[in-house]
Short mmCIF file of C-alpha atoms in Angstrom, two decimals:
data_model
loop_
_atom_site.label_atom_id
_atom_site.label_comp_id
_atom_site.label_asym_id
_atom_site.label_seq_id
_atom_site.Cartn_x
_atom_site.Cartn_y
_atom_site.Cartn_z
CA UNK U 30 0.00 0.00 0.00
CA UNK U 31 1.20 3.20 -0.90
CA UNK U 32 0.54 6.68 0.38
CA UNK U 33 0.53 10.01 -1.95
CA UNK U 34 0.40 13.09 -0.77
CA UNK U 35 -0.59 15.68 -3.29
CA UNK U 36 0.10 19.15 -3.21
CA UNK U 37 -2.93 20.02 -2.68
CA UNK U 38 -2.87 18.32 0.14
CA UNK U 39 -0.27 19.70 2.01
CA UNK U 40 -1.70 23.12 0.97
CA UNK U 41 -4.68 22.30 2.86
CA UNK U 42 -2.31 21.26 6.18
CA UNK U 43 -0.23 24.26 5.80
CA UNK U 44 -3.26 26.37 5.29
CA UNK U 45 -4.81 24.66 9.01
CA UNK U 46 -1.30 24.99 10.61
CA UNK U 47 -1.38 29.02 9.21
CA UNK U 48 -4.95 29.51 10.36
CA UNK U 49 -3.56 28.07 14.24
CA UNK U 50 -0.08 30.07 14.53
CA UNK U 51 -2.43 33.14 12.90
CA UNK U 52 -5.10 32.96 16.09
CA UNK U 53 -2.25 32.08 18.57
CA UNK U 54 -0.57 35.21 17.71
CA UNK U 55 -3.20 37.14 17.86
CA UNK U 56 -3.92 36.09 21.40
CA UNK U 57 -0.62 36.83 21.93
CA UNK U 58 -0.39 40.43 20.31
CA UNK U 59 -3.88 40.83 21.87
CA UNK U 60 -2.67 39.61 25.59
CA UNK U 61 0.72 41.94 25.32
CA UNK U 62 -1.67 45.10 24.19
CA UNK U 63 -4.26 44.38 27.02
CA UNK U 64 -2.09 43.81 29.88
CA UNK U 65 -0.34 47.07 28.95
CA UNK U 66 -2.90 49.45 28.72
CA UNK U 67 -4.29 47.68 31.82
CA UNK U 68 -0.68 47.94 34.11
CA UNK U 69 -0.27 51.43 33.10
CA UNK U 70 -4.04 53.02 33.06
CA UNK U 71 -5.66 50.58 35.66
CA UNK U 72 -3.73 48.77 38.29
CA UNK U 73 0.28 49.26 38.07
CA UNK U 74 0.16 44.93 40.12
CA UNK U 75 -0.55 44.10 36.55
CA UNK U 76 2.81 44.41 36.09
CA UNK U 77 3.98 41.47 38.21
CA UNK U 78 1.28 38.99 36.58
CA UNK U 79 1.86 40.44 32.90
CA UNK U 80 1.13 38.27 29.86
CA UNK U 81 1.99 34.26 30.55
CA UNK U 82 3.20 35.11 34.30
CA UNK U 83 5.83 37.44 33.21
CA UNK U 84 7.46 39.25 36.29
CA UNK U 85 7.49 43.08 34.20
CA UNK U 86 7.17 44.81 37.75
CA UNK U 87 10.48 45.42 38.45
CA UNK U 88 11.04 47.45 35.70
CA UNK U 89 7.65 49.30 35.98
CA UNK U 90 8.92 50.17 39.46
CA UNK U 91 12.33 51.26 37.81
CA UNK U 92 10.55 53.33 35.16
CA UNK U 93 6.86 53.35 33.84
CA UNK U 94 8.18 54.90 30.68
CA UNK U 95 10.17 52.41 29.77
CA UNK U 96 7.73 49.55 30.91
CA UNK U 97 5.81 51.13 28.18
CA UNK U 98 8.42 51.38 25.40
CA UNK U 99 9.69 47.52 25.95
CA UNK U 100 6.27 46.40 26.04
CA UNK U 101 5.44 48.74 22.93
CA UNK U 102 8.51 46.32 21.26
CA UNK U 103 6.84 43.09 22.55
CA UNK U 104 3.43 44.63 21.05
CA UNK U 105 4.97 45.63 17.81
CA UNK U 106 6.76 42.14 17.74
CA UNK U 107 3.70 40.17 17.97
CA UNK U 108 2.27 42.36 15.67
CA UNK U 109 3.97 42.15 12.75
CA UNK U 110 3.82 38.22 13.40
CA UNK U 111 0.55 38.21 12.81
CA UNK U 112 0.30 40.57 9.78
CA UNK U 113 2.69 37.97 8.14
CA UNK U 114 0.97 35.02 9.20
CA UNK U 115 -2.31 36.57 8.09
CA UNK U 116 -0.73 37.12 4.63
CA UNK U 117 -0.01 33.53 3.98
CA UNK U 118 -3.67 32.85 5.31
CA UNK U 119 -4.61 34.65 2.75
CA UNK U 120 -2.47 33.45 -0.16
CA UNK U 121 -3.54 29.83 0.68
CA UNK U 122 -7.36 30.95 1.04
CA UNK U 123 -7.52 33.05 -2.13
CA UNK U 124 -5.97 29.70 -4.25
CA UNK U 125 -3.69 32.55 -5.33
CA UNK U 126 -0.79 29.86 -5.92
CA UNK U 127 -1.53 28.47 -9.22
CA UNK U 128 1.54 25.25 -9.70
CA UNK U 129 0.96 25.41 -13.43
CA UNK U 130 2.10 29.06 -13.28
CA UNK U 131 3.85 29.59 -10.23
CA UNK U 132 5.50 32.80 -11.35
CA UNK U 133 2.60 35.21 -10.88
CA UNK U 134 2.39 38.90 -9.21
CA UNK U 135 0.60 37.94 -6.21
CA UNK U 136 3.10 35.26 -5.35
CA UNK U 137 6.42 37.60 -6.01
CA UNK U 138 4.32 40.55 -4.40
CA UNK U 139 3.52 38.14 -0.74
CA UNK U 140 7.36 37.37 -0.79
CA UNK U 141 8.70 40.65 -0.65
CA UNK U 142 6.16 41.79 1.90
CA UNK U 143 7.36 38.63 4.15
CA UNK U 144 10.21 39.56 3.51
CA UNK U 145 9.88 43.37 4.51
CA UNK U 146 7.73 41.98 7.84
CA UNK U 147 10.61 39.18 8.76
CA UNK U 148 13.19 42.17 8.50
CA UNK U 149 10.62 44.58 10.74
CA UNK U 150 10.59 41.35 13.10
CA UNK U 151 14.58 41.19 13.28
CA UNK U 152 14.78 44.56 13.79
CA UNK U 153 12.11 45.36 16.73
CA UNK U 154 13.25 42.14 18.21
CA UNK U 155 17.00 43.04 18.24
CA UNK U 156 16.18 46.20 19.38
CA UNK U 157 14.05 45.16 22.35
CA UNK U 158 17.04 42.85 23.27
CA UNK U 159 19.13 44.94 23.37
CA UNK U 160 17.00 47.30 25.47
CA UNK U 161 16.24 44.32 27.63
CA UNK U 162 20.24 43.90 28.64
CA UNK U 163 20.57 47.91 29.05
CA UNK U 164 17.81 47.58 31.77
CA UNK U 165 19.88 44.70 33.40
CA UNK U 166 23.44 46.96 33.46
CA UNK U 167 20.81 49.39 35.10
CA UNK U 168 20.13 46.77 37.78
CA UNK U 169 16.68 46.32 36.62
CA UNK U 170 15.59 42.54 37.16
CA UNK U 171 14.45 41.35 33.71
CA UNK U 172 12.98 38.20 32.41
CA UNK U 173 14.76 35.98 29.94
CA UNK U 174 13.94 37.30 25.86
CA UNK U 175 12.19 34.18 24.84
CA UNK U 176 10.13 34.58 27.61
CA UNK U 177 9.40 38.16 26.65
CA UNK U 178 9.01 36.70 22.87
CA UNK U 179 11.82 38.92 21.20
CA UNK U 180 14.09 36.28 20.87
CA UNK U 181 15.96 35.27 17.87
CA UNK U 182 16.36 38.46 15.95
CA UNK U 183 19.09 36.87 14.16
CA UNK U 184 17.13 34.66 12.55
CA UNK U 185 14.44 36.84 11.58
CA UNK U 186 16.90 39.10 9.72
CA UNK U 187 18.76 35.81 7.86
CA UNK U 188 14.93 34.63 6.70
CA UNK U 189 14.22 38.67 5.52
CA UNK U 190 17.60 37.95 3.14
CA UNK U 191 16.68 34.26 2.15
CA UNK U 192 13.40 35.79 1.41
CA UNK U 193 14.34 39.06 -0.42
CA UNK U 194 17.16 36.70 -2.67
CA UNK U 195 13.76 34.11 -3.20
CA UNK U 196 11.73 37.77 -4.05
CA UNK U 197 14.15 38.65 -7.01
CA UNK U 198 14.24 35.61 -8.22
CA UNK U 199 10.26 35.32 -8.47
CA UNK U 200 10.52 38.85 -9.91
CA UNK U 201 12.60 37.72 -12.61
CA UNK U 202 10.58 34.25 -13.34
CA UNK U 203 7.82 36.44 -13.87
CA UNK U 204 9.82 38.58 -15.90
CA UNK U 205 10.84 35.56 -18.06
CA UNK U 206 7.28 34.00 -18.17
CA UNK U 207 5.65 37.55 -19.41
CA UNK U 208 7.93 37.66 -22.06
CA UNK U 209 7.03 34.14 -22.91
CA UNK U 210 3.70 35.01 -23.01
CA UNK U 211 4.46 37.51 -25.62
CA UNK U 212 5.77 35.51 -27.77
CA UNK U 213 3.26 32.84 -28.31
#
């Protein structure tokens, strides 16, 4: 017995598996935003019990001002992780990737905006680290980056370049294929 998987099929997985990470960060950009707005307009105890038991109140002690701006990074963050999740919901909703013609505009245009959003990721996350260790020269106790989700900056910025390099090269297949098109 022998098992094919089509490409349609794993289409329709990816698309589920998008649709998940796409409501998970939401929850998460949502949870970040709320427990902001509710440490530093409601009740500044918020702050100890932040988003997933995060232990922000030492620096909202240190400096409600910049409780706000790292937050603002973990906000912006989670953000822009779900505007580029959303995107490839959208791709694989729409049927917008058409394997007979793979080289189309909506295709080449979704790559360069993941790729713009991975390099807004790397950035805001690198930044927010290194905000994060400032605070702890300060003496400001500070919880670990992955915990604060602003981890891995690094890698963010790599995918932006494998993703930019994949963007040309799109932009030129479709290049090529227009001018095919042409010619027939």
């Amino acid at each position: 017995m022998e098992i094919k998987v089509s490409t349609k099929h794993i289409l329709k997985v990816l698309y589920v598996i998008s649709w998940i990470l796409f409501i998970g960060v939401c929850i998460e950009a949502g949870g970040i935003i709320f427990n902001s707005l509710f440490t530093l307009l409601y009740d500044p105890i918020g702050a100890q019990h932040f988003w997933q038991q995060i232990d922000l109140s030492s620096l909202y002690n240190y400096n409600p001002g910049y409780f706000l701006v790292e937050t603002l990074l973990m906000s912006i963050v989670a953000v822009l992780k779900a505007i580029l999740l959303y995107l490839l919901v959208k791709i694989l909703h729409e049927d917008k990737l058409n394997m007979l013609q793979p080289f189309n505009k909506d295709l080449g245009r979704l790559i360069f905006n993941l790729s713009y959003l991975s390099f807004g990721i790397g950035l805001f996350c690198y930044w927010g680290v290194k905000y994060s260790a400032w605070f702890v020269e300060q003496g400001v106790i500070m919880p670990d980056i992955h915990q604060l989700s602003i981890g891995g900056a690094d890698v963010w910025l790599f995918m932006s370049v494998v993703l930019y390099v994949v963007a040309q090269i799109f932009k030129r297949g479709i290049e090529i294929q227009e001018e095919n098109e042409l010619t027939v």
